[in-house]
Amino acid sequence: MSRPTAVLICPGRGTYNKTELGTLMRSHAGNPLISGWNAQREQTGQETLTALDSAARFSAARHTTGDNASPLIYACSYLDAQAAFGSHDIRAVTGNSLGWYIALAAGGGATPEAGMQIVNTIGTLMHTHGTGGQILYPFVNENWQPIEGEHTRLTELIISIDAQPDHRLALSIHLGGILVVAGNDAGLSAFEKAVAGDDTRKSLRLPNHAAFHTTMMEDVARMGQSSLPQNLFTDPHTALIDGRGAVWNPAATDLTALRAYTLGQQITRTYDFTAAIVSAARNFAPDRFIITGPGTTLGSAVAQALIGIKWQGIDSKAAFQERQSKAPLIISMGREDQRGLVL
């Protein structure tokens, strides 16, 4: 009997929170990769993943910083991805922001150890040298359909604020029906003030996030390029879809270009997660889109990206929910009621 086909989707920062404390040990205790990753962390004088995940209580100051959150999310997501490979015919792997590094390793573009080295290095550099922050703001209505003209209005607003003296603002991530906006405090505050009049939608500033995927991260990119050698990158065994929607195919990947993208454009330019999902749907037409843990926040963004192209006739939140109730199209491994569909 043939296995269902799937595209794997790996999450980004902000997905390991209070509810997720203990996820790594609950889901993957005893996996030999964990001890190896712990050893990597010990060599750099950092707290082990086991210690972080097994803490008596969740601490935002401890668990959400880039040097700790990124490796924790990587470990949970990578091991979920390996479980999904065991039950599904995985046609491609993609991810959101940090999720690109996880997808890179899950699809064979780096070993699990090299993937951790990349994630830990960039996460630590972001924590130490990253500046600015990020805000989430939707451009869709309550039925996940685009509000006419709103995407254009917000894009023009970002450009106008960035043009003001001492203001930095840019589009960080296309995230389904949400724009992730990044900049310095003056730019972010001006954006918050400009959109504050709408009672139906609220902006959300993300804690412990820098101005990811903007030119404000160019120093981090340069330091990452100096720290992470070419030999960390290998030919993927599964197609990888990056933050432009471009596909890196097995036996046809230029590894020099793969490193250049991962440690360059991926850090300093807008990450188009929506384009990645659209590319996954159109190029691979999977039976399912499987989102690895930790967390459960990415499902709506995936659904909104598919609604944007009316995938399989799904054109609204209501239509998506109806489809989910009959034959789930999107499965989140961070949800206990859906995890069993993969395992």
Short mmCIF file of C-alpha atoms in Angstrom, two decimals:
data_model
loop_
_atom_site.label_atom_id
_atom_site.label_comp_id
_atom_site.label_asym_id
_atom_site.label_seq_id
_atom_site.Cartn_x
_atom_site.Cartn_y
_atom_site.Cartn_z
CA MET A 1 0.00 0.00 0.00
CA SER A 2 1.48 3.33 -1.04
CA ARG A 3 2.20 5.95 1.59
CA PRO A 4 0.58 9.41 1.39
CA THR A 5 2.78 12.08 -0.15
CA ALA A 6 3.69 15.14 1.87
CA VAL A 7 5.69 18.33 1.99
CA LEU A 8 7.39 18.92 5.34
CA ILE A 9 7.30 22.42 6.83
CA CYS A 10 9.65 23.42 9.66
CA PRO A 11 8.77 26.28 12.03
CA GLY A 12 10.69 29.40 12.91
CA ARG A 13 11.44 31.35 16.08
CA GLY A 14 8.69 31.95 18.61
CA THR A 15 7.36 28.39 18.55
CA TYR A 16 8.96 27.11 21.78
CA ASN A 17 7.03 28.76 24.60
CA LYS A 18 5.63 27.87 28.04
CA THR A 19 3.29 25.25 26.60
CA GLU A 20 6.17 23.59 24.74
CA LEU A 21 8.48 23.24 27.75
CA GLY A 22 9.50 19.57 27.95
CA THR A 23 8.57 18.82 24.32
CA LEU A 24 11.98 17.45 23.37
CA MET A 25 12.10 14.92 26.20
CA ARG A 26 8.42 13.97 25.96
CA SER A 27 8.59 13.28 22.24
CA HIS A 28 12.17 12.15 21.65
CA ALA A 29 13.77 11.01 24.93
CA GLY A 30 16.61 8.59 24.30
CA ASN A 31 17.30 9.65 20.73
CA PRO A 32 21.10 9.43 20.34
CA LEU A 33 21.25 12.68 18.38
CA ILE A 34 20.30 14.61 21.51
CA SER A 35 23.41 13.57 23.43
CA GLY A 36 25.55 14.57 20.47
CA TRP A 37 23.87 17.97 20.25
CA ASN A 38 24.32 18.40 24.01
CA ALA A 39 28.03 17.74 23.57
CA GLN A 40 28.22 20.38 20.83
CA ARG A 41 26.64 22.90 23.18
CA GLU A 42 28.95 21.96 26.05
CA GLN A 43 31.98 22.52 23.82
CA THR A 44 30.90 26.13 23.32
CA GLY A 45 30.14 26.64 27.02
CA GLN A 46 26.38 26.72 26.50
CA GLU A 47 23.57 25.10 28.44
CA THR A 48 22.56 21.70 27.06
CA LEU A 49 19.27 21.17 25.27
CA THR A 50 18.31 18.59 27.88
CA ALA A 51 18.84 21.08 30.71
CA LEU A 52 16.83 23.77 28.93
CA ASP A 53 13.98 21.46 28.00
CA SER A 54 13.87 19.83 31.45
CA ALA A 55 13.77 23.10 33.40
CA ALA A 56 11.29 23.23 36.30
CA ARG A 57 9.63 26.30 34.80
CA PHE A 58 9.62 28.25 31.56
CA SER A 59 11.56 31.52 31.52
CA ALA A 60 11.23 33.93 28.61
CA ALA A 61 14.63 35.40 29.45
CA ARG A 62 16.18 31.94 29.26
CA HIS A 63 14.15 30.03 26.68
CA THR A 64 13.30 32.62 24.00
CA THR A 65 16.73 34.11 23.27
CA GLY A 66 18.29 33.20 19.95
CA ASP A 67 21.17 31.23 21.44
CA ASN A 68 18.76 28.91 23.28
CA ALA A 69 15.45 29.04 21.38
CA SER A 70 16.92 28.32 17.96
CA PRO A 71 18.72 25.07 18.94
CA LEU A 72 15.71 23.89 20.96
CA ILE A 73 13.37 24.43 18.02
CA TYR A 74 15.87 22.82 15.65
CA ALA A 75 16.11 19.66 17.78
CA CYS A 76 12.35 19.22 18.20
CA SER A 77 11.61 19.95 14.56
CA TYR A 78 14.42 17.87 13.07
CA LEU A 79 13.43 14.77 15.06
CA ASP A 80 9.76 15.25 14.15
CA ALA A 81 10.82 15.46 10.51
CA GLN A 82 12.67 12.17 10.74
CA ALA A 83 9.54 10.54 12.14
CA ALA A 84 7.51 11.92 9.24
CA PHE A 85 9.97 10.46 6.73
CA GLY A 86 9.16 7.07 8.25
CA SER A 87 5.43 7.30 7.58
CA HIS A 88 5.06 9.47 4.49
CA ASP A 89 6.53 9.84 1.02
CA ILE A 90 8.18 13.21 1.60
CA ARG A 91 8.48 15.06 -1.70
CA ALA A 92 10.06 18.29 -0.42
CA VAL A 93 11.04 20.13 2.75
CA THR A 94 10.65 23.84 3.48
CA GLY A 95 10.36 26.11 6.49
CA ASN A 96 9.78 29.59 7.84
CA SER A 97 12.84 31.73 8.60
CA LEU A 98 14.83 29.63 11.13
CA GLY A 99 12.86 26.76 9.60
CA TRP A 100 15.02 27.05 6.47
CA TYR A 101 18.06 25.85 8.43
CA ILE A 102 16.00 22.98 9.86
CA ALA A 103 14.66 22.08 6.42
CA LEU A 104 18.22 22.18 5.08
CA ALA A 105 19.28 19.44 7.51
CA ALA A 106 16.02 17.47 7.36
CA GLY A 107 16.33 17.27 3.59
CA GLY A 108 19.97 16.19 3.71
CA GLY A 109 21.58 19.54 2.81
CA ALA A 110 23.55 19.25 6.06
CA THR A 111 24.11 16.46 8.55
CA PRO A 112 22.13 16.70 11.82
CA GLU A 113 25.33 17.79 13.56
CA ALA A 114 26.23 20.36 10.90
CA GLY A 115 22.66 21.66 10.96
CA MET A 116 22.92 22.19 14.70
CA GLN A 117 26.23 23.99 14.24
CA ILE A 118 24.67 26.33 11.68
CA VAL A 119 21.60 26.99 13.83
CA ASN A 120 23.57 27.45 17.04
CA THR A 121 26.07 29.79 15.40
CA ILE A 122 23.51 32.01 13.69
CA GLY A 123 21.16 31.95 16.69
CA THR A 124 23.98 33.02 18.99
CA LEU A 125 25.12 35.75 16.59
CA MET A 126 21.55 37.03 16.35
CA HIS A 127 21.31 37.12 20.14
CA THR A 128 24.67 38.84 20.58
CA HIS A 129 24.75 41.21 17.61
CA GLY A 130 21.19 41.40 16.28
CA THR A 131 19.45 44.77 16.53
CA GLY A 132 15.89 45.97 16.09
CA GLY A 133 12.74 43.90 16.31
CA GLN A 134 9.69 42.51 14.51
CA ILE A 135 5.94 43.16 14.42
CA LEU A 136 3.16 40.94 13.06
CA TYR A 137 0.19 42.55 11.29
CA PRO A 138 -2.50 40.82 9.18
CA PHE A 139 -3.81 42.01 5.83
CA VAL A 140 -6.65 39.47 5.66
CA ASN A 141 -10.14 39.55 7.19
CA GLU A 142 -11.61 37.15 9.73
CA ASN A 143 -12.34 34.66 6.94
CA TRP A 144 -8.65 34.71 5.87
CA GLN A 145 -9.41 36.48 2.61
CA PRO A 146 -7.27 39.46 1.54
CA ILE A 147 -8.73 42.88 2.36
CA GLU A 148 -8.83 44.73 -0.94
CA GLY A 149 -5.88 47.07 -1.35
CA GLU A 150 -4.55 46.42 2.17
CA HIS A 151 -1.33 44.64 1.18
CA THR A 152 -0.42 47.52 -1.12
CA ARG A 153 -1.32 50.11 1.53
CA LEU A 154 0.85 48.43 4.15
CA THR A 155 3.75 48.01 1.75
CA GLU A 156 3.62 51.72 0.90
CA LEU A 157 3.39 52.57 4.60
CA ILE A 158 6.55 50.56 5.33
CA ILE A 159 8.42 52.38 2.54
CA SER A 160 7.26 55.83 3.72
CA ILE A 161 8.27 55.19 7.34
CA ASP A 162 11.68 53.84 6.30
CA ALA A 163 12.26 57.07 4.34
CA GLN A 164 11.94 59.18 7.50
CA PRO A 165 15.16 60.31 9.23
CA ASP A 166 16.49 57.80 11.80
CA HIS A 167 13.69 55.34 10.99
CA ARG A 168 14.45 51.84 9.74
CA LEU A 169 11.60 49.62 8.56
CA ALA A 170 11.31 46.79 6.03
CA LEU A 171 9.19 43.79 5.18
CA SER A 172 10.79 40.85 6.97
CA ILE A 173 8.52 37.89 6.13
CA HIS A 174 5.52 37.20 3.89
CA LEU A 175 3.67 34.87 6.28
CA GLY A 176 0.42 33.81 4.64
CA GLY A 177 -2.09 36.52 5.54
CA ILE A 178 0.36 38.31 7.82
CA LEU A 179 3.16 40.74 7.11
CA VAL A 180 6.12 40.50 9.47
CA VAL A 181 7.64 43.95 9.64
CA ALA A 182 11.14 44.58 11.02
CA GLY A 183 13.14 47.66 11.91
CA ASN A 184 14.56 49.82 14.65
CA ASP A 185 12.43 51.08 17.53
CA ALA A 186 11.59 54.37 15.81
CA GLY A 187 10.41 52.56 12.69
CA LEU A 188 8.44 49.93 14.60
CA SER A 189 6.78 52.53 16.84
CA ALA A 190 5.76 54.60 13.83
CA PHE A 191 4.21 51.52 12.21
CA GLU A 192 2.34 50.60 15.40
CA LYS A 193 0.96 54.13 15.64
CA ALA A 194 -0.10 54.17 11.98
CA VAL A 195 -2.14 50.95 12.23
CA ALA A 196 -3.52 51.50 15.75
CA GLY A 197 -6.87 52.88 14.54
CA ASP A 198 -8.23 49.53 13.32
CA ASP A 199 -10.21 47.80 16.07
CA THR A 200 -10.54 44.52 14.11
CA ARG A 201 -6.80 43.87 13.76
CA LYS A 202 -3.95 44.33 16.21
CA SER A 203 -0.21 44.58 15.69
CA LEU A 204 1.95 42.25 17.78
CA ARG A 205 5.56 43.05 18.63
CA LEU A 206 7.59 39.87 19.12
CA PRO A 207 9.82 39.56 22.21
CA ASN A 208 13.52 38.73 21.84
CA HIS A 209 13.39 39.08 18.04
CA ALA A 210 15.77 41.21 15.98
CA ALA A 211 15.19 42.75 12.55
CA PHE A 212 15.58 39.38 10.83
CA HIS A 213 15.64 39.21 7.02
CA THR A 214 16.59 42.86 6.54
CA THR A 215 19.80 44.74 5.76
CA MET A 216 20.12 45.42 9.49
CA MET A 217 21.42 41.83 9.73
CA GLU A 218 24.33 42.27 7.30
CA ASP A 219 26.92 42.17 10.11
CA VAL A 220 25.43 38.90 11.38
CA ALA A 221 25.57 37.48 7.84
CA ARG A 222 29.24 38.40 7.47
CA MET A 223 30.11 36.86 10.83
CA GLY A 224 28.18 33.72 9.94
CA GLN A 225 30.05 33.43 6.65
CA SER A 226 33.36 33.72 8.50
CA SER A 227 32.38 31.06 11.05
CA LEU A 228 30.63 28.40 8.95
CA PRO A 229 32.71 26.62 6.28
CA GLN A 230 31.57 25.21 2.96
CA ASN A 231 32.04 21.60 4.07
CA LEU A 232 29.00 21.87 6.37
CA PHE A 233 26.78 21.75 3.26
CA THR A 234 26.01 18.50 1.44
CA ASP A 235 23.91 17.39 -1.51
CA PRO A 236 20.29 17.05 -0.30
CA HIS A 237 18.48 13.73 -0.57
CA THR A 238 15.09 15.51 -0.77
CA ALA A 239 14.10 18.68 -2.62
CA LEU A 240 14.49 21.86 -0.54
CA ILE A 241 12.29 24.93 -1.04
CA ASP A 242 13.85 28.17 0.17
CA GLY A 243 12.51 31.56 1.21
CA ARG A 244 12.09 32.68 -2.38
CA GLY A 245 10.12 29.63 -3.46
CA ALA A 246 13.18 28.32 -5.34
CA VAL A 247 13.73 24.55 -5.39
CA TRP A 248 17.09 22.91 -4.68
CA ASN A 249 16.95 19.42 -6.17
CA PRO A 250 18.98 16.33 -5.18
CA ALA A 251 21.99 15.66 -7.42
CA ALA A 252 21.54 19.08 -9.02
CA THR A 253 22.41 21.46 -6.18
CA ASP A 254 25.34 23.85 -6.41
CA LEU A 255 26.62 23.63 -2.83
CA THR A 256 28.56 26.88 -3.10
CA ALA A 257 25.35 28.66 -4.11
CA LEU A 258 23.43 26.88 -1.35
CA ARG A 259 25.84 28.18 1.29
CA ALA A 260 25.85 31.66 -0.25
CA TYR A 261 22.05 31.84 -0.10
CA THR A 262 21.78 30.38 3.41
CA LEU A 263 24.38 32.70 4.94
CA GLY A 264 23.60 35.70 2.75
CA GLN A 265 20.27 36.55 1.16
CA GLN A 266 18.36 34.33 3.58
CA ILE A 267 19.56 36.50 6.46
CA THR A 268 19.47 39.97 4.92
CA ARG A 269 16.49 39.99 2.53
CA THR A 270 12.75 39.44 2.86
CA TYR A 271 11.81 35.80 3.52
CA ASP A 272 8.79 34.83 1.40
CA PHE A 273 7.24 31.91 3.27
CA THR A 274 4.06 32.33 1.22
CA ALA A 275 6.03 31.79 -1.99
CA ALA A 276 7.62 28.67 -0.46
CA ILE A 277 4.19 27.14 0.27
CA VAL A 278 2.84 28.08 -3.16
CA SER A 279 5.92 26.52 -4.75
CA ALA A 280 5.44 23.37 -2.66
CA ALA A 281 1.82 23.05 -3.75
CA ARG A 282 2.37 23.73 -7.45
CA ASN A 283 5.58 21.78 -7.89
CA PHE A 284 4.85 18.75 -5.71
CA ALA A 285 1.04 18.65 -5.21
CA PRO A 286 1.27 16.66 -1.96
CA ASP A 287 -1.57 14.82 -0.27
CA ARG A 288 -0.63 16.58 2.96
CA PHE A 289 1.37 19.50 4.32
CA ILE A 290 3.00 18.34 7.57
CA ILE A 291 4.21 21.01 10.00
CA THR A 292 6.75 19.70 12.47
CA GLY A 293 6.77 20.78 16.10
CA PRO A 294 7.31 22.50 18.38
CA GLY A 295 4.31 24.79 18.61
CA THR A 296 1.08 25.07 16.67
CA THR A 297 1.19 28.59 15.27
CA LEU A 298 2.13 27.98 11.63
CA GLY A 299 -0.99 26.16 10.41
CA SER A 300 -3.02 29.29 9.72
CA ALA A 301 -0.19 30.85 7.67
CA VAL A 302 0.07 27.71 5.53
CA ALA A 303 -3.70 27.66 5.04
CA GLN A 304 -3.76 31.36 4.15
CA ALA A 305 -1.00 30.85 1.56
CA LEU A 306 -3.05 28.07 -0.04
CA ILE A 307 -6.24 30.15 0.10
CA GLY A 308 -4.37 32.86 -1.79
CA ILE A 309 -4.09 30.54 -4.81
CA LYS A 310 -7.45 28.82 -4.17
CA TRP A 311 -5.65 25.49 -3.82
CA GLN A 312 -8.04 22.61 -4.55
CA GLY A 313 -10.90 25.11 -4.46
CA ILE A 314 -10.18 26.30 -0.91
CA ASP A 315 -10.88 30.03 -0.93
CA SER A 316 -11.64 30.94 2.69
CA LYS A 317 -11.19 29.94 6.32
CA ALA A 318 -14.64 28.33 6.27
CA ALA A 319 -13.77 26.26 3.19
CA PHE A 320 -10.46 25.24 4.74
CA GLN A 321 -12.11 24.13 7.98
CA GLU A 322 -14.66 22.10 6.05
CA ARG A 323 -11.86 20.36 4.13
CA GLN A 324 -9.92 19.72 7.34
CA SER A 325 -12.93 18.04 8.95
CA LYS A 326 -13.21 15.56 6.07
CA ALA A 327 -9.62 14.81 5.07
CA PRO A 328 -6.90 16.90 6.78
CA LEU A 329 -4.73 18.76 4.30
CA ILE A 330 -2.51 20.41 6.92
CA ILE A 331 -1.24 18.37 9.86
CA SER A 332 0.54 20.00 12.80
CA MET A 333 2.74 17.62 14.76
CA GLY A 334 2.68 20.08 17.66
CA ARG A 335 -1.01 19.27 18.18
CA GLU A 336 -1.66 16.06 20.06
CA ASP A 337 -4.92 15.47 18.15
CA GLN A 338 -3.00 15.54 14.85
CA ARG A 339 0.41 14.13 15.77
CA GLY A 340 -0.91 10.57 15.58
CA LEU A 341 -1.81 11.09 11.91
CA VAL A 342 1.93 11.25 11.22
CA LEU A 343 3.36 8.82 13.76
#
